Structure formats: structure tokens, C-alpha cells
Amino acid sequence: MTSADRIVPVDSAMGTLPIFRPLAKSSSRAKLELTQTVGEVQLTWRGPNQLSIPDQSVLLAAMACAKGCEVLEEQRAEPAAGQMALALLEPTGHRFQTASVWIPTTFRMLSRHCAASGHAGPNTSQVKASLKRLTETTIWMRSGDREGSTRLLAWSYSQADSVLLTLNWRLVDALCGRRYSRINLHHRGLLATDVAKALHFSLSCQIGPGGSWAYKLDNLQRHVWGDQAEGEALRQRRTKLRKALEALAGLPTWSTSWNDNVVTIKHERTARPRVETSKTKTVASYRSRRVESVTVRSNESPSASNRFHSQTEKASVHEGLAYEDVSALFNTKAGGDGHQPPPP
């Protein structure tokens, strides 16, 4: 795996809520029901099963496999198979005018990328189980009297090891360099516990390279578990968080300093992966940002989708709220790579 392959772009909003949590292997999974507000837009993540850190590793593996894949515009989809695959992302029939990414890969390749992020060699059945939980997760968006929904992931397979994935448009946005954060799979793989991996993911989405932020130790609970514990459970969580922060500080680009129960976490600035230039149209042409090169079909005609993608970083939040312009809802004012200071 090259240094560029170790960096995976993800939707920054996914790090502001504990969508993926450390779960005990023997415990039954509660339902996923989390709500956040971005500007005047309410996002709700909903699913029949709470997602785990190994599930997060499978999603990151899918994002890693997406590099170099074709970007498919909705208007250029094949009449049958293409439209069917895109429809899988829209369980309620709402259609967002945007591009999609098809990822032809294998369970073995997904397992390999999971191993790179610290979950050594999940077998095919484990990867399939995670993919099912990811595809069952729906993102609901509401602003005023407007509402829409989209699946996190779609997948299908027909051979023993081959699988075709289709990414949610918000994940495609991350690949295209809009409102994204970078997750270093190599650094993640150096972390031994799910708590440390959860903390690394959350902080990577909240603290951009060159940034720092101070947290009360107890307040970090909600970034990992989503709630505040008490009594013995609180003491156990404090111990796990301190060990996770110690492991995080051992990574090349992270450092921590303490003042009583307040920890200041600094994310050192690092060089971005080198971007290959190409005469073919790339994902960067949708976002006007330097990101990983992804080849798309040439000779594309202008479309509503292209106009949707031409919005700049300075576009206002929730402007108009037309479904074809829904990406603008999440383009809030922020510095650097779209990171905003998290609450302490």
C-alpha cells in the first residue's frame, strides 16, 4: 500500500457524531438513531443496528477501493442496470442530482484494506455482515417543509469473491474534495483498541492538520460512545480514554498535553498525497480542488449535475434547498479542509 493509498477522504460530518461505536462482542446491538444540525438542516442517521468500529473499517476500505474508479453521472447511467443501481441509494424515491461512484472490488481486497486499518483479516462472512449493516443505514435530511433520504451504501455480488459497491452521494462528495477530512489508514492500523480507532476517526474529522483543540476528558465520551456514563462505567471509560489518548500521542502527527482533566490535542500539519496529473477528466473537475485522481467518462455534455457540482467553497448554507443543490447545505464556512472547531 502506497502513502497515497493510506489516506482516505471521508465526509467530515461523520466524525461529529458517534455513528460508529466500540461495541462489546457479546452485546446485542441497539438501533442506530442519531440527529445533528448543520446550519438550518437537520440530519438523522437511522438504521436497525448500531454500527461498530469494524463496520467503520469496512466503510473506509470501500473508500480506499474507490480511488481510480469511474464517476458515473446520473444522466449518463445505463437505462437498466445503471438506473437500478442508483435507485438503490434512494429508498423513498427522492432523487438527488449528483454523481455516483461504482466500485468493482472483491471481499479479499476489502479485507486487505481492513487489515491496513487495524482489523486483521476479517473473513468474507464478516465483511458481508458489515456491508449489510452499512446498506441498511439511511441518512434523512430535513429543512423547513423539505425532506429527503439516501442510503449510506449499496452493494451486490454474484460471484464467490466479487462485489460491486455504489457510494452514497455524501461519500462521493468527499472523494471529490468537498467538505472532506483525511483518515490515515496506516496510523489507524497502529492503534490497538476500538476506542483509540474511534477517537482517531472523530478527531481527524474535527481537527484539521495544523490545528489543535482542548477537551475535558469526560466530554470526550460523547465523541466515542455518544452518552455520558456515571459511577464505575465512567471510571472505566476514563481509563480507556487515557490509554487511547496515550496511543494517539504515539502517532507521528499527533500530540497531547494535559492540564488537570483537560487535554489539548494537536494535529500536526503533513504534506498532502501527490496528485497525478491527467488529460482525462477527474473528480477534481467537479469540485475545483486537488484531490485523488479518479478517471471519469470523457465527452460529457453539460448537465444539471455539472451545474450542481460547480458551486464554490463560498456558497451559502441551505441556499434554495432544491434537491439538485442539496450539497450546498453542507458547505458551511470553515477553514482549511472544511474542519470546524468541535465543542470542548
CSV table of C-alpha atoms in Angstrom, one decimal:
chain,number,residue,atom,x,y,z
A,1,MET,CA,0.0,0.0,0.0
A,2,THR,CA,1.5,3.3,-1.1
A,3,SER,CA,1.4,6.5,1.0
A,4,ALA,CA,-1.4,7.9,-1.1
A,5,ASP,CA,-3.4,4.7,-0.6
A,6,ARG,CA,-3.1,5.2,3.2
A,7,ILE,CA,-5.1,8.5,3.1
A,8,VAL,CA,-8.8,8.1,2.7
A,9,PRO,CA,-11.2,11.1,2.3
A,10,VAL,CA,-14.4,10.9,4.3
A,11,ASP,CA,-17.4,13.0,4.9
A,12,SER,CA,-16.5,15.4,7.7
A,13,ALA,CA,-20.0,15.2,9.2
A,14,MET,CA,-19.4,11.6,10.0
A,15,GLY,CA,-16.8,12.5,12.7
A,16,THR,CA,-19.1,14.8,14.6
A,17,LEU,CA,-21.4,12.1,15.8
A,18,PRO,CA,-20.6,8.6,17.2
A,19,ILE,CA,-22.2,6.8,14.2
A,20,PHE,CA,-19.7,4.0,14.7
A,21,ARG,CA,-19.0,3.0,18.3
A,22,PRO,CA,-16.9,0.5,20.2
A,23,LEU,CA,-19.2,-2.5,20.9
A,24,ALA,CA,-18.7,-5.5,23.2
A,25,LYS,CA,-18.7,-8.6,21.0
A,26,SER,CA,-21.2,-10.4,23.2
A,27,SER,CA,-23.7,-7.4,23.5
A,28,SER,CA,-26.8,-7.1,21.3
A,29,ARG,CA,-26.9,-4.1,19.0
A,30,ALA,CA,-29.3,-1.3,19.7
A,31,LYS,CA,-30.9,0.6,16.9
A,32,LEU,CA,-29.0,3.5,15.3
A,33,GLU,CA,-30.8,6.8,15.8
A,34,LEU,CA,-28.6,10.0,15.8
A,35,THR,CA,-29.5,13.5,14.8
A,36,GLN,CA,-27.3,16.5,14.1
A,37,THR,CA,-27.9,20.0,12.8
A,38,VAL,CA,-25.8,21.6,10.0
A,39,GLY,CA,-26.8,25.2,9.5
A,40,GLU,CA,-30.6,25.0,9.3
A,41,VAL,CA,-30.5,21.4,8.0
A,42,GLN,CA,-31.3,18.5,10.3
A,43,LEU,CA,-29.5,15.2,9.6
A,44,THR,CA,-30.7,12.0,11.1
A,45,TRP,CA,-28.7,8.7,10.8
A,46,ARG,CA,-31.0,5.8,11.2
A,47,GLY,CA,-30.7,2.0,11.0
A,48,PRO,CA,-31.8,-1.3,12.6
A,49,ASN,CA,-28.3,-1.8,14.0
A,50,GLN,CA,-25.8,0.4,15.8
A,51,LEU,CA,-22.6,0.4,13.6
A,52,SER,CA,-19.3,-0.8,15.2
A,53,ILE,CA,-15.7,0.2,14.6
A,54,PRO,CA,-15.1,-2.9,12.4
A,55,ASP,CA,-18.0,-1.7,10.3
A,56,GLN,CA,-16.2,1.6,10.1
A,57,SER,CA,-13.1,-0.2,8.8
A,58,VAL,CA,-15.2,-1.8,6.1
A,59,LEU,CA,-16.5,1.6,5.0
A,60,LEU,CA,-13.0,3.0,5.0
A,61,ALA,CA,-11.9,0.0,2.9
A,62,ALA,CA,-14.7,0.8,0.4
A,63,MET,CA,-13.5,4.4,0.2
A,64,ALA,CA,-9.9,3.2,-0.3
A,65,CYS,CA,-11.1,0.9,-3.2
A,66,ALA,CA,-12.9,3.9,-4.7
A,67,LYS,CA,-9.7,5.6,-5.8
A,68,GLY,CA,-9.3,5.3,-9.5
A,69,CYS,CA,-12.9,4.2,-10.0
A,70,GLU,CA,-15.3,5.7,-12.6
A,71,VAL,CA,-17.5,8.6,-11.6
A,72,LEU,CA,-21.0,8.0,-13.1
A,73,GLU,CA,-23.3,10.9,-13.7
A,74,GLU,CA,-27.0,10.1,-13.2
A,75,GLN,CA,-27.9,11.4,-16.7
A,76,ARG,CA,-25.4,9.0,-18.3
A,77,ALA,CA,-26.4,5.9,-16.4
A,78,GLU,CA,-27.3,2.8,-18.4
A,79,PRO,CA,-31.2,2.6,-18.8
A,80,ALA,CA,-31.5,-0.6,-16.9
A,81,ALA,CA,-28.6,-1.6,-14.7
A,82,GLY,CA,-27.3,1.9,-14.1
A,83,GLN,CA,-30.6,3.3,-13.0
A,84,MET,CA,-31.3,0.3,-10.9
A,85,ALA,CA,-28.0,0.7,-9.0
A,86,LEU,CA,-28.6,4.4,-8.5
A,87,ALA,CA,-32.1,3.8,-7.3
A,88,LEU,CA,-30.7,1.6,-4.5
A,89,LEU,CA,-29.5,4.8,-2.9
A,90,GLU,CA,-33.0,6.3,-2.7
A,91,PRO,CA,-35.3,4.1,-0.7
A,92,THR,CA,-38.1,6.7,-0.7
A,93,GLY,CA,-37.9,7.7,-4.3
A,94,HIS,CA,-36.2,11.1,-3.7
A,95,ARG,CA,-33.6,11.8,-6.3
A,96,PHE,CA,-30.6,14.0,-5.7
A,97,GLN,CA,-28.9,15.3,-8.9
A,98,THR,CA,-25.3,14.3,-8.4
A,99,ALA,CA,-22.7,11.8,-9.4
A,100,SER,CA,-22.2,8.3,-8.1
A,101,VAL,CA,-19.2,6.0,-7.9
A,102,TRP,CA,-19.3,2.3,-8.8
A,103,ILE,CA,-16.6,0.2,-7.1
A,104,PRO,CA,-15.9,-3.2,-8.6
A,105,THR,CA,-13.8,-5.0,-6.0
A,106,THR,CA,-13.5,-8.2,-4.0
A,107,PHE,CA,-14.1,-9.3,-0.5
A,108,ARG,CA,-10.5,-10.2,-0.3
A,109,MET,CA,-9.4,-6.6,-1.3
A,110,LEU,CA,-11.8,-5.1,1.3
A,111,SER,CA,-10.4,-7.5,3.9
A,112,ARG,CA,-6.9,-6.3,3.0
A,113,HIS,CA,-7.7,-2.7,3.5
A,114,CYS,CA,-9.4,-3.5,6.8
A,115,ALA,CA,-6.2,-5.1,7.9
A,116,ALA,CA,-4.3,-1.9,7.0
A,117,SER,CA,-6.6,0.0,9.3
A,118,GLY,CA,-6.0,-2.3,12.2
A,119,HIS,CA,-8.7,-5.1,11.9
A,120,ALA,CA,-6.6,-8.0,10.7
A,121,GLY,CA,-8.1,-10.2,8.1
A,122,PRO,CA,-11.9,-10.2,8.6
A,123,ASN,CA,-13.3,-13.2,6.6
A,124,THR,CA,-15.8,-12.9,3.8
A,125,SER,CA,-18.8,-13.5,6.1
A,126,GLN,CA,-17.7,-10.7,8.5
A,127,VAL,CA,-17.2,-8.3,5.6
A,128,LYS,CA,-20.6,-9.2,4.2
A,129,ALA,CA,-22.3,-8.7,7.6
A,130,SER,CA,-20.7,-5.2,7.9
A,131,LEU,CA,-21.8,-4.3,4.3
A,132,LYS,CA,-25.3,-5.3,5.1
A,133,ARG,CA,-25.4,-3.1,8.2
A,134,LEU,CA,-23.9,-0.2,6.2
A,135,THR,CA,-26.5,-0.6,3.4
A,136,GLU,CA,-29.3,-0.7,6.0
A,137,THR,CA,-28.3,2.8,7.3
A,138,THR,CA,-30.3,5.7,5.9
A,139,ILE,CA,-29.5,9.4,6.2
A,140,TRP,CA,-32.6,11.7,6.5
A,141,MET,CA,-32.3,15.4,5.7
A,142,ARG,CA,-34.9,18.0,6.7
A,143,SER,CA,-35.1,21.8,6.4
A,144,GLY,CA,-38.4,23.5,6.8
A,145,ASP,CA,-41.0,21.5,5.0
A,146,ARG,CA,-38.4,19.8,2.7
A,147,GLU,CA,-37.2,16.3,3.5
A,148,GLY,CA,-35.2,13.6,1.7
A,149,SER,CA,-33.3,10.4,2.4
A,150,THR,CA,-30.4,8.5,1.0
A,151,ARG,CA,-28.7,5.2,1.7
A,152,LEU,CA,-25.2,5.1,3.0
A,153,LEU,CA,-24.1,2.4,0.7
A,154,ALA,CA,-25.4,0.0,-1.9
A,155,TRP,CA,-23.9,-3.4,-2.9
A,156,SER,CA,-24.4,-6.5,-4.9
A,157,TYR,CA,-22.4,-9.6,-5.8
A,158,SER,CA,-22.8,-12.7,-8.0
A,159,GLN,CA,-19.5,-14.5,-7.8
A,160,ALA,CA,-17.7,-16.1,-4.9
A,161,ASP,CA,-15.4,-13.1,-4.2
A,162,SER,CA,-16.5,-10.2,-6.5
A,163,VAL,CA,-18.7,-7.4,-5.2
A,164,LEU,CA,-20.0,-4.1,-6.7
A,165,LEU,CA,-20.4,-1.2,-4.4
A,166,THR,CA,-22.2,2.1,-5.0
A,167,LEU,CA,-21.4,5.0,-2.7
A,168,ASN,CA,-23.8,7.5,-1.1
A,169,TRP,CA,-23.5,11.0,-2.7
A,170,ARG,CA,-22.1,12.5,0.5
A,171,LEU,CA,-19.2,10.0,0.3
A,172,VAL,CA,-18.8,10.9,-3.4
A,173,ASP,CA,-18.5,14.5,-2.3
A,174,ALA,CA,-15.6,13.5,0.0
A,175,LEU,CA,-13.9,11.8,-2.9
A,176,CYS,CA,-14.4,14.9,-5.0
A,177,GLY,CA,-12.8,17.1,-2.3
A,178,ARG,CA,-15.7,19.0,-1.0
A,179,ARG,CA,-16.3,19.1,2.7
A,180,TYR,CA,-14.0,16.2,3.5
A,181,SER,CA,-11.5,15.1,6.1
A,182,ARG,CA,-8.5,12.8,5.7
A,183,ILE,CA,-8.2,9.5,7.6
A,184,ASN,CA,-4.7,7.9,7.6
A,185,LEU,CA,-5.2,4.2,7.5
A,186,HIS,CA,-1.6,3.5,8.3
A,187,HIS,CA,-1.8,5.5,11.6
A,188,ARG,CA,-5.2,3.9,12.3
A,189,GLY,CA,-3.6,0.5,11.9
A,190,LEU,CA,-1.1,1.3,14.6
A,191,LEU,CA,-3.9,1.7,17.2
A,192,ALA,CA,-4.7,-1.4,19.1
A,193,THR,CA,-8.1,-0.7,20.5
A,194,ASP,CA,-11.5,0.2,19.1
A,195,VAL,CA,-11.7,3.1,21.5
A,196,ALA,CA,-8.5,4.5,20.1
A,197,LYS,CA,-9.6,4.0,16.5
A,198,ALA,CA,-13.0,5.7,17.2
A,199,LEU,CA,-11.2,8.7,18.8
A,200,HIS,CA,-8.7,8.9,15.9
A,201,PHE,CA,-11.5,9.0,13.4
A,202,SER,CA,-13.5,11.6,15.3
A,203,LEU,CA,-10.6,13.9,15.9
A,204,SER,CA,-9.3,13.5,12.3
A,205,CYS,CA,-12.7,14.9,11.2
A,206,GLN,CA,-12.8,17.7,13.7
A,207,ILE,CA,-9.1,18.9,13.9
A,208,GLY,CA,-7.5,19.6,10.6
A,209,PRO,CA,-3.8,19.4,10.0
A,210,GLY,CA,-2.1,22.2,11.9
A,211,GLY,CA,-5.0,22.6,14.3
A,212,SER,CA,-5.5,21.9,18.0
A,213,TRP,CA,-8.3,21.8,20.4
A,214,ALA,CA,-8.8,21.4,24.2
A,215,TYR,CA,-11.3,18.9,25.7
A,216,LYS,CA,-12.4,18.0,29.1
A,217,LEU,CA,-11.7,14.2,29.5
A,218,ASP,CA,-15.3,13.4,30.4
A,219,ASN,CA,-16.6,15.3,27.4
A,220,LEU,CA,-14.7,13.1,25.0
A,221,GLN,CA,-17.1,10.3,26.0
A,222,ARG,CA,-19.8,11.5,23.6
A,223,HIS,CA,-17.3,11.6,20.7
A,224,VAL,CA,-16.7,7.8,21.2
A,225,TRP,CA,-19.8,6.4,22.9
A,226,GLY,CA,-22.5,9.1,22.4
A,227,ASP,CA,-23.5,9.5,26.0
A,228,GLN,CA,-22.2,10.3,29.5
A,229,ALA,CA,-21.6,7.4,31.9
A,230,GLU,CA,-21.6,7.6,35.7
A,231,GLY,CA,-20.1,5.6,38.5
A,232,GLU,CA,-18.0,2.6,37.7
A,233,ALA,CA,-18.8,2.9,34.0
A,234,LEU,CA,-17.4,6.4,34.0
A,235,ARG,CA,-14.2,5.3,35.7
A,236,GLN,CA,-13.7,2.6,33.1
A,237,ARG,CA,-14.3,5.0,30.3
A,238,ARG,CA,-11.8,7.4,31.7
A,239,THR,CA,-9.2,4.7,31.8
A,240,LYS,CA,-9.9,3.6,28.2
A,241,LEU,CA,-9.8,7.3,27.0
A,242,ARG,CA,-6.5,8.0,28.7
A,243,LYS,CA,-5.0,4.8,27.1
A,244,ALA,CA,-6.5,5.8,23.8
A,245,LEU,CA,-5.0,9.4,24.0
A,246,GLU,CA,-1.7,7.9,25.0
A,247,ALA,CA,-1.8,5.7,21.9
A,248,LEU,CA,-2.9,8.7,19.8
A,249,ALA,CA,0.1,10.8,21.0
A,250,GLY,CA,2.4,8.0,19.9
A,251,LEU,CA,1.4,8.6,16.2
A,252,PRO,CA,3.7,10.7,14.1
A,253,THR,CA,1.3,13.6,13.5
A,254,TRP,CA,-0.5,13.8,16.9
A,255,SER,CA,0.5,15.1,20.3
A,256,THR,CA,-1.3,15.7,23.6
A,257,SER,CA,-0.7,17.9,26.7
A,258,TRP,CA,-2.6,17.8,30.0
A,259,ASN,CA,-3.8,20.4,32.5
A,260,ASP,CA,-5.7,18.6,35.2
A,261,ASN,CA,-8.5,16.8,33.4
A,262,VAL,CA,-8.3,19.0,30.3
A,263,VAL,CA,-6.3,17.6,27.3
A,264,THR,CA,-5.1,19.7,24.4
A,265,ILE,CA,-4.8,17.6,21.3
A,266,LYS,CA,-2.7,18.9,18.4
A,267,HIS,CA,-2.8,17.5,14.8
A,268,GLU,CA,0.5,18.3,13.1
A,269,ARG,CA,0.4,19.5,9.5
A,270,THR,CA,1.5,17.0,7.0
A,271,ALA,CA,2.1,17.1,3.2
A,272,ARG,CA,-0.8,16.0,1.1
A,273,PRO,CA,-0.5,13.0,-1.2
A,274,ARG,CA,1.0,13.8,-4.5
A,275,VAL,CA,-1.7,14.1,-7.2
A,276,GLU,CA,-1.1,12.6,-10.6
A,277,THR,CA,-2.0,14.9,-13.5
A,278,SER,CA,-4.0,13.6,-16.4
A,279,LYS,CA,-5.7,14.8,-19.5
A,280,THR,CA,-8.8,12.8,-18.6
A,281,LYS,CA,-11.5,14.4,-16.6
A,282,THR,CA,-11.1,13.8,-12.9
A,283,VAL,CA,-13.2,14.1,-9.8
A,284,ALA,CA,-11.3,17.3,-9.0
A,285,SER,CA,-13.1,18.9,-12.0
A,286,TYR,CA,-16.4,18.6,-10.1
A,287,ARG,CA,-15.0,20.4,-7.0
A,288,SER,CA,-12.1,22.5,-8.3
A,289,ARG,CA,-9.9,21.0,-5.6
A,290,ARG,CA,-6.7,19.0,-5.7
A,291,VAL,CA,-7.7,15.5,-4.6
A,292,GLU,CA,-7.0,11.9,-5.6
A,293,SER,CA,-7.3,11.3,-9.3
A,294,VAL,CA,-10.4,9.4,-10.4
A,295,THR,CA,-11.0,8.8,-14.1
A,296,VAL,CA,-14.4,9.6,-15.5
A,297,ARG,CA,-16.1,9.3,-18.9
A,298,SER,CA,-14.9,11.9,-21.4
A,299,ASN,CA,-17.0,14.0,-23.8
A,300,GLU,CA,-19.7,14.6,-21.2
A,301,SER,CA,-22.3,17.2,-22.1
A,302,PRO,CA,-23.2,20.0,-19.6
A,303,SER,CA,-26.0,18.9,-17.3
A,304,ALA,CA,-27.8,19.9,-14.1
A,305,SER,CA,-25.4,17.6,-12.3
A,306,ASN,CA,-22.4,19.6,-13.6
A,307,ARG,CA,-24.0,22.9,-12.6
A,308,PHE,CA,-24.7,21.4,-9.2
A,309,HIS,CA,-21.0,20.5,-8.8
A,310,SER,CA,-19.7,23.9,-9.9
A,311,GLN,CA,-20.7,25.6,-6.6
A,312,THR,CA,-17.7,27.1,-4.8
A,313,GLU,CA,-16.5,26.8,-1.3
A,314,LYS,CA,-18.1,30.2,-0.5
A,315,ALA,CA,-21.7,29.0,-1.4
A,316,SER,CA,-24.1,29.8,1.4
A,317,VAL,CA,-25.7,27.2,3.6
A,318,HIS,CA,-29.2,25.9,2.6
A,319,GLU,CA,-29.4,28.3,-0.3
A,320,GLY,CA,-32.7,27.4,-2.0
A,321,LEU,CA,-32.8,23.8,-0.8
A,322,ALA,CA,-33.6,22.4,-4.3
A,323,TYR,CA,-32.7,18.7,-4.2
A,324,GLU,CA,-30.3,19.1,-7.1
A,325,ASP,CA,-28.5,21.7,-5.0
A,326,VAL,CA,-28.5,19.8,-1.7
A,327,SER,CA,-24.7,19.7,-1.5
A,328,ALA,CA,-24.7,23.4,-0.8
A,329,LEU,CA,-26.4,22.7,2.5
A,330,PHE,CA,-23.3,21.3,4.0
A,331,ASN,CA,-20.8,23.8,2.6
A,332,THR,CA,-20.6,25.9,5.8
A,333,LYS,CA,-18.0,28.4,6.5
A,334,ALA,CA,-14.8,26.7,7.7
A,335,GLY,CA,-11.1,27.0,7.2
A,336,GLY,CA,-8.6,24.5,5.8
A,337,ASP,CA,-10.2,21.3,4.7
A,338,GLY,CA,-13.7,22.2,5.9
A,339,HIS,CA,-12.9,21.4,9.6
A,340,GLN,CA,-14.8,23.4,12.2
A,341,PRO,CA,-13.7,23.6,15.9
A,342,PRO,CA,-15.6,21.0,17.8
A,343,PRO,CA,-17.3,21.8,21.1
A,344,PRO,CA,-14.9,21.4,24.1
